[in-house]
């Protein structure tokens, strides 16, 4: 198990766009009735299944396994709730951290977020000029919630 | 993806008991709100995560992946619905097929079932004398349902 500590922000402008390479993500969720989420994802030509446990503060236990991309695509097509979340993720190194900028498409087009993963809760981080409002912990921006309430419906 | 075709029966008496070796299983389910189930299982010293799709007739798509047994135990202890399903599975070869006899424990003690996996829907199978009533398709005996309504509460 890994514990995720991350902060999430909205992105302002296009200043980030030339700073890193993008990978296409397609992900969906197996409908759950509790606080645990089960995500199926393709990232480029790889497939993953991820179980995320209950968030406490900004920590969330996460179990991720690589699986055949053909299995991931079958589960996305046949077992996951609609709409799927489609986005391009750009990895942007800035000093000691890597920003992951997600540019959403489809029903979530127009939304651009940036996440940074921290070593511990007290690590300070320098915000580049293209980083806007912090939305860490705002459930509307949880990717699992962008299925039931996509950004274009807000 | 594998497609499972299997028939399930109740077991009568103890005639099966000396015919095969047993492995301890501990399994639980991540609460789902649809027809898809997500199972976490330990089988002896191995761990697995399995996504099962929607049953059509006696066929069900299944995606199973081996995972670290320590991850499986953490998910069973922290993320899966209660009670866990605990059983010993005996693999009993009989001619061209292998019977899997499940002797349940805990809240499902007293229940003993036998499953046989078939190559196709029309394959005939010889029933040993310790095979009783067929319960294929009876949802009460789905292991996922033995969590919400364990056998001792019937």
Coordinates of C-alpha atoms in Angstrom, one line a residue:
Chain A
X1 CA 0.0 0.0 0.0
X2 CA 1.1 3.5 -0.8
X3 CA -0.2 6.6 1.1
X4 CA -0.9 9.5 -1.2
X5 CA -0.3 13.1 0.1
X6 CA -1.1 15.5 -2.6
X7 CA -2.4 19.0 -3.2
X8 CA -4.5 20.0 -6.1
X9 CA -4.9 23.5 -7.8
X10 CA -6.7 25.0 -10.7
X11 CA -4.5 26.1 -13.6
X12 CA -4.5 29.6 -15.0
X13 CA -3.5 30.3 -18.6
X14 CA -1.2 28.3 -20.9
X15 CA 2.2 29.0 -19.4
X16 CA 2.6 25.4 -18.4
X17 CA 2.0 24.0 -21.9
X18 CA 5.5 23.9 -23.3
X19 CA 7.1 22.6 -20.1
X20 CA 6.3 18.8 -20.2
X21 CA 5.2 15.9 -22.3
X22 CA 1.6 14.7 -22.4
X23 CA 0.1 11.2 -22.0
X24 CA -3.5 10.3 -22.9
X25 CA -5.5 8.9 -20.0
X26 CA -8.9 7.2 -20.2
X27 CA -10.3 6.1 -16.9
X28 CA -13.5 4.9 -15.4
X29 CA -15.0 3.8 -12.1
X30 CA -16.7 0.6 -11.0
X31 CA -19.8 1.8 -9.3
X32 CA -19.2 1.6 -5.5
X33 CA -21.7 2.2 -2.7
X34 CA -19.1 3.2 0.0
X35 CA -16.1 5.5 0.3
X36 CA -13.8 3.1 -1.5
X37 CA -13.3 3.7 -5.2
X38 CA -12.2 1.1 -7.8
X39 CA -10.6 2.8 -10.9
X40 CA -9.7 1.3 -14.2
X41 CA -7.3 3.4 -16.3
X42 CA -5.3 3.4 -19.5
X43 CA -2.3 5.7 -19.5
X44 CA -0.8 5.7 -23.0
X45 CA -0.4 2.0 -23.8
X46 CA -0.5 0.7 -20.2
X47 CA -3.4 -0.5 -18.1
X48 CA -4.0 -0.2 -14.4
X49 CA -6.5 -1.1 -11.7
X50 CA -6.5 1.0 -8.6
X51 CA -8.3 0.6 -5.3
X52 CA -8.4 3.8 -3.2
X53 CA -9.5 3.7 0.4
X54 CA -10.9 6.3 2.7
X55 CA -9.3 9.8 2.8
X56 CA -8.2 11.0 6.2
X57 CA -7.1 14.6 5.9
X58 CA -5.0 14.7 2.7
X59 CA -3.9 11.1 3.0
X60 CA -5.5 8.2 1.2
X61 CA -4.4 4.6 1.0
X62 CA -4.0 3.4 -2.6
X63 CA -3.4 0.0 -4.1
X64 CA -2.4 0.2 -7.8
X65 CA -1.6 -2.8 -10.1
X66 CA -0.6 -2.8 -13.8
X67 CA -2.9 -5.0 -15.8
X68 CA -3.1 -5.9 -19.6
X69 CA -4.2 -2.8 -21.5
X70 CA -6.7 -5.0 -23.4
X71 CA -8.4 -6.0 -20.0
X72 CA -8.5 -2.3 -19.0
X73 CA -10.1 -1.3 -22.3
X74 CA -12.7 -4.1 -22.0
X75 CA -13.6 -3.1 -18.4
X76 CA -13.8 0.6 -19.4
X77 CA -16.0 -0.2 -22.3
X78 CA -18.3 -2.7 -20.5
X79 CA -18.2 -2.4 -16.7
X80 CA -17.4 1.3 -15.8
X81 CA -19.9 4.1 -15.2
X82 CA -20.5 6.7 -17.9
X83 CA -19.1 9.1 -18.9
X84 CA -15.5 8.0 -18.8
X85 CA -13.0 10.6 -17.7
X86 CA -10.7 11.5 -20.5
X87 CA -7.7 13.7 -20.2
X88 CA -4.2 14.4 -21.2
X89 CA -1.7 14.4 -18.3
X90 CA 1.5 16.6 -18.6
X91 CA 4.4 15.8 -16.2
X92 CA 6.2 19.1 -15.4
X93 CA 9.3 18.9 -13.2
X94 CA 9.8 22.1 -11.2
X95 CA 12.8 22.0 -8.8
X96 CA 12.2 19.1 -6.3
X97 CA 8.7 18.3 -7.3
X98 CA 6.8 17.2 -10.4
X99 CA 3.5 18.9 -11.3
X100 CA 0.9 16.7 -13.0
X101 CA -1.3 19.0 -15.1
X102 CA -4.5 17.3 -16.3
X103 CA -6.3 18.8 -19.2
X104 CA -9.8 17.3 -19.4
X105 CA -11.8 16.4 -22.5
X106 CA -15.3 15.3 -23.3
X107 CA -17.9 16.1 -20.7
X108 CA -15.2 17.7 -18.5
X109 CA -13.6 19.9 -21.3
X110 CA -12.5 23.3 -20.0
X111 CA -11.2 21.9 -16.7
X112 CA -7.4 22.0 -16.2
X113 CA -6.0 21.0 -12.8
X114 CA -2.5 20.5 -11.4
X115 CA -1.5 18.1 -8.7
X116 CA 1.7 17.8 -6.7
X117 CA 2.6 14.8 -4.6
X118 CA 4.5 15.6 -1.3
X119 CA 6.7 13.6 0.9
X120 CA 5.0 14.7 4.0
X121 CA 2.2 17.0 5.1
X122 CA 4.6 19.8 6.1
X123 CA 6.7 20.0 2.9
X124 CA 6.6 23.5 1.4
X125 CA 6.2 23.9 -2.3
X126 CA 6.8 26.9 -4.7
X127 CA 3.7 27.7 -6.8
X128 CA 4.5 28.5 -10.5
X129 CA 2.7 31.5 -11.9
X130 CA 0.2 29.3 -13.8
X131 CA -1.0 27.8 -10.5
X132 CA -4.4 29.3 -9.4
X133 CA -6.8 28.5 -6.6
X134 CA -6.2 25.5 -4.4
X135 CA -9.0 22.9 -4.5
X136 CA -7.4 20.1 -2.4
X137 CA -10.2 18.2 -0.7
X138 CA -13.0 19.8 -2.8
X139 CA -15.0 16.7 -3.7
X140 CA -16.3 18.3 -7.0
X141 CA -12.8 17.9 -8.4
X142 CA -12.3 14.2 -7.4
X143 CA -12.0 12.4 -10.7
X144 CA -14.6 9.8 -9.5
X145 CA -17.1 12.7 -9.0
X146 CA -16.4 14.1 -12.5
X147 CA -18.4 11.1 -13.8
X148 CA -21.7 11.8 -12.0
X149 CA -21.3 15.6 -12.3
X150 CA -19.0 16.5 -15.2
X151 CA -17.4 20.0 -15.3
X152 CA -19.6 21.2 -18.3
X153 CA -22.7 20.7 -16.1
X154 CA -21.6 22.9 -13.2
Chain B
X1 CA -10.7 -11.7 -19.8
X2 CA -11.8 -15.2 -19.0
X3 CA -15.4 -16.4 -19.3
X4 CA -16.5 -18.7 -16.5
X5 CA -18.9 -21.5 -17.2
X6 CA -19.6 -23.4 -14.0
X7 CA -22.2 -25.4 -12.2
X8 CA -22.6 -25.4 -8.4
X9 CA -24.1 -28.1 -6.1
X10 CA -24.7 -28.7 -2.4
X11 CA -22.5 -31.4 -0.9
X12 CA -23.9 -34.4 0.9
X13 CA -22.0 -36.3 3.6
X14 CA -18.2 -36.6 4.0
X15 CA -17.3 -39.0 1.1
X16 CA -15.3 -36.2 -0.6
X17 CA -13.1 -35.4 2.3
X18 CA -10.2 -37.8 1.7
X19 CA -10.1 -37.1 -2.0
X20 CA -8.2 -33.8 -2.3
X21 CA -6.0 -31.3 -0.5
X22 CA -7.4 -28.1 1.1
X23 CA -6.3 -24.5 0.9
X24 CA -7.5 -21.8 3.2
X25 CA -9.4 -18.9 1.5
X26 CA -10.3 -15.6 3.0
X27 CA -12.2 -13.2 0.8
X28 CA -14.1 -10.0 0.9
X29 CA -16.0 -7.6 -1.4
X30 CA -15.6 -4.0 -2.0
X31 CA -19.1 -2.6 -1.7
X32 CA -20.5 -2.1 -5.2
X33 CA -23.8 -0.5 -6.2
X34 CA -24.2 -2.3 -9.5
X35 CA -24.0 -5.9 -10.9
X36 CA -20.2 -5.8 -11.0
X37 CA -18.4 -7.3 -8.0
X38 CA -14.8 -6.6 -6.9
X39 CA -13.4 -9.4 -4.8
X40 CA -10.2 -9.4 -2.7
X41 CA -8.9 -12.9 -1.8
X42 CA -6.1 -14.7 -0.1
X43 CA -5.7 -18.3 -1.1
X44 CA -3.0 -19.9 1.1
X45 CA -0.1 -17.5 0.8
X46 CA -1.2 -15.8 -2.4
X47 CA -3.3 -12.7 -2.9
X48 CA -5.7 -11.8 -5.7
X49 CA -8.0 -9.1 -6.9
X50 CA -10.9 -10.1 -9.1
X51 CA -13.5 -8.0 -11.0
X52 CA -16.5 -10.0 -12.1
X53 CA -18.9 -8.6 -14.7
X54 CA -22.5 -9.2 -15.4
X55 CA -23.8 -12.8 -15.5
X56 CA -25.5 -13.8 -18.7
X57 CA -27.0 -17.3 -18.4
X58 CA -24.2 -19.3 -16.7
X59 CA -21.4 -17.2 -18.2
X60 CA -19.7 -14.4 -16.4
X61 CA -16.7 -12.3 -17.5
X62 CA -13.9 -12.3 -15.0
X63 CA -10.6 -10.4 -14.6
X64 CA -8.3 -11.8 -12.0
X65 CA -4.8 -10.5 -11.0
X66 CA -2.4 -11.8 -8.5
X67 CA -1.3 -9.1 -6.0
X68 CA 1.0 -9.0 -2.9
X69 CA -0.7 -11.0 -0.1
X70 CA 0.1 -8.2 2.3
X71 CA -1.9 -5.8 0.1
X72 CA -4.8 -8.3 0.0
X73 CA -4.8 -8.7 3.8
X74 CA -4.8 -4.9 4.3
X75 CA -7.7 -4.5 1.9
X76 CA -9.6 -7.4 3.6
X77 CA -9.0 -5.9 7.0
X78 CA -9.7 -2.3 6.2
X79 CA -11.8 -1.9 3.0
X80 CA -14.0 -5.0 2.6
X81 CA -17.6 -5.4 3.8
X82 CA -18.2 -7.6 6.9
X83 CA -18.3 -10.5 7.5
X84 CA -15.5 -11.8 5.4
X85 CA -16.1 -15.1 3.7
X86 CA -13.8 -17.8 5.1
X87 CA -13.6 -21.3 3.8
X88 CA -11.3 -24.1 2.9
X89 CA -11.3 -25.2 -0.7
X90 CA -10.5 -28.8 -1.6
X91 CA -9.6 -29.6 -5.2
X92 CA -10.9 -33.0 -6.2
X93 CA -10.0 -34.4 -9.6
X94 CA -12.7 -36.8 -11.0
X95 CA -12.0 -38.0 -14.5
X96 CA -11.9 -35.1 -16.9
X97 CA -13.0 -32.4 -14.4
X98 CA -11.9 -31.0 -11.1
X99 CA -14.4 -30.4 -8.4
X100 CA -13.8 -27.5 -6.0
X101 CA -15.5 -28.3 -2.7
X102 CA -15.8 -25.2 -0.4
X103 CA -16.3 -25.9 3.3
X104 CA -17.4 -22.6 4.8
X105 CA -16.5 -21.3 8.3
X106 CA -17.5 -18.4 10.5
X107 CA -20.9 -16.9 9.8
X108 CA -21.3 -19.4 6.9
X109 CA -20.4 -22.6 8.8
X110 CA -22.4 -25.6 7.9
X111 CA -22.5 -24.7 4.2
X112 CA -20.5 -27.0 1.9
X113 CA -20.7 -26.5 -1.9
X114 CA -19.1 -28.0 -4.9
X115 CA -18.3 -26.3 -8.2
X116 CA -17.2 -27.7 -11.5
X117 CA -15.9 -25.5 -14.4
X118 CA -17.0 -26.7 -17.8
X119 CA -15.4 -26.1 -21.2
X120 CA -18.7 -25.2 -22.8
X121 CA -22.4 -25.1 -21.9
X122 CA -23.2 -28.5 -23.3
X123 CA -20.4 -30.5 -21.6
X124 CA -21.9 -33.5 -19.7
X125 CA -20.5 -34.2 -16.2
X126 CA -20.7 -37.3 -14.0
X127 CA -22.0 -36.5 -10.5
X128 CA -20.1 -38.3 -7.7
X129 CA -22.4 -39.8 -4.9
X130 CA -21.5 -36.9 -2.5
X131 CA -23.0 -34.3 -4.9
X132 CA -26.5 -33.2 -3.9
X133 CA -29.0 -30.6 -5.2
X134 CA -27.9 -28.2 -7.9
X135 CA -27.9 -24.5 -6.9
X136 CA -26.3 -23.0 -10.1
X137 CA -27.7 -19.5 -10.5
X138 CA -29.3 -19.4 -7.0
X139 CA -28.2 -16.0 -5.8
X140 CA -28.3 -17.0 -2.1
X141 CA -25.2 -19.1 -2.7
X142 CA -23.2 -16.4 -4.5
X143 CA -20.2 -15.8 -2.3
X144 CA -20.8 -12.1 -2.5
X145 CA -24.3 -12.6 -1.1
X146 CA -23.0 -14.8 1.8
X147 CA -21.6 -11.5 3.3
X148 CA -25.0 -9.7 3.6
X149 CA -26.9 -12.9 4.3
X150 CA -24.6 -15.5 5.8
X151 CA -25.8 -19.1 5.8
X152 CA -26.3 -19.3 9.6
X153 CA -28.9 -16.6 9.3
X154 CA -31.1 -18.4 6.7

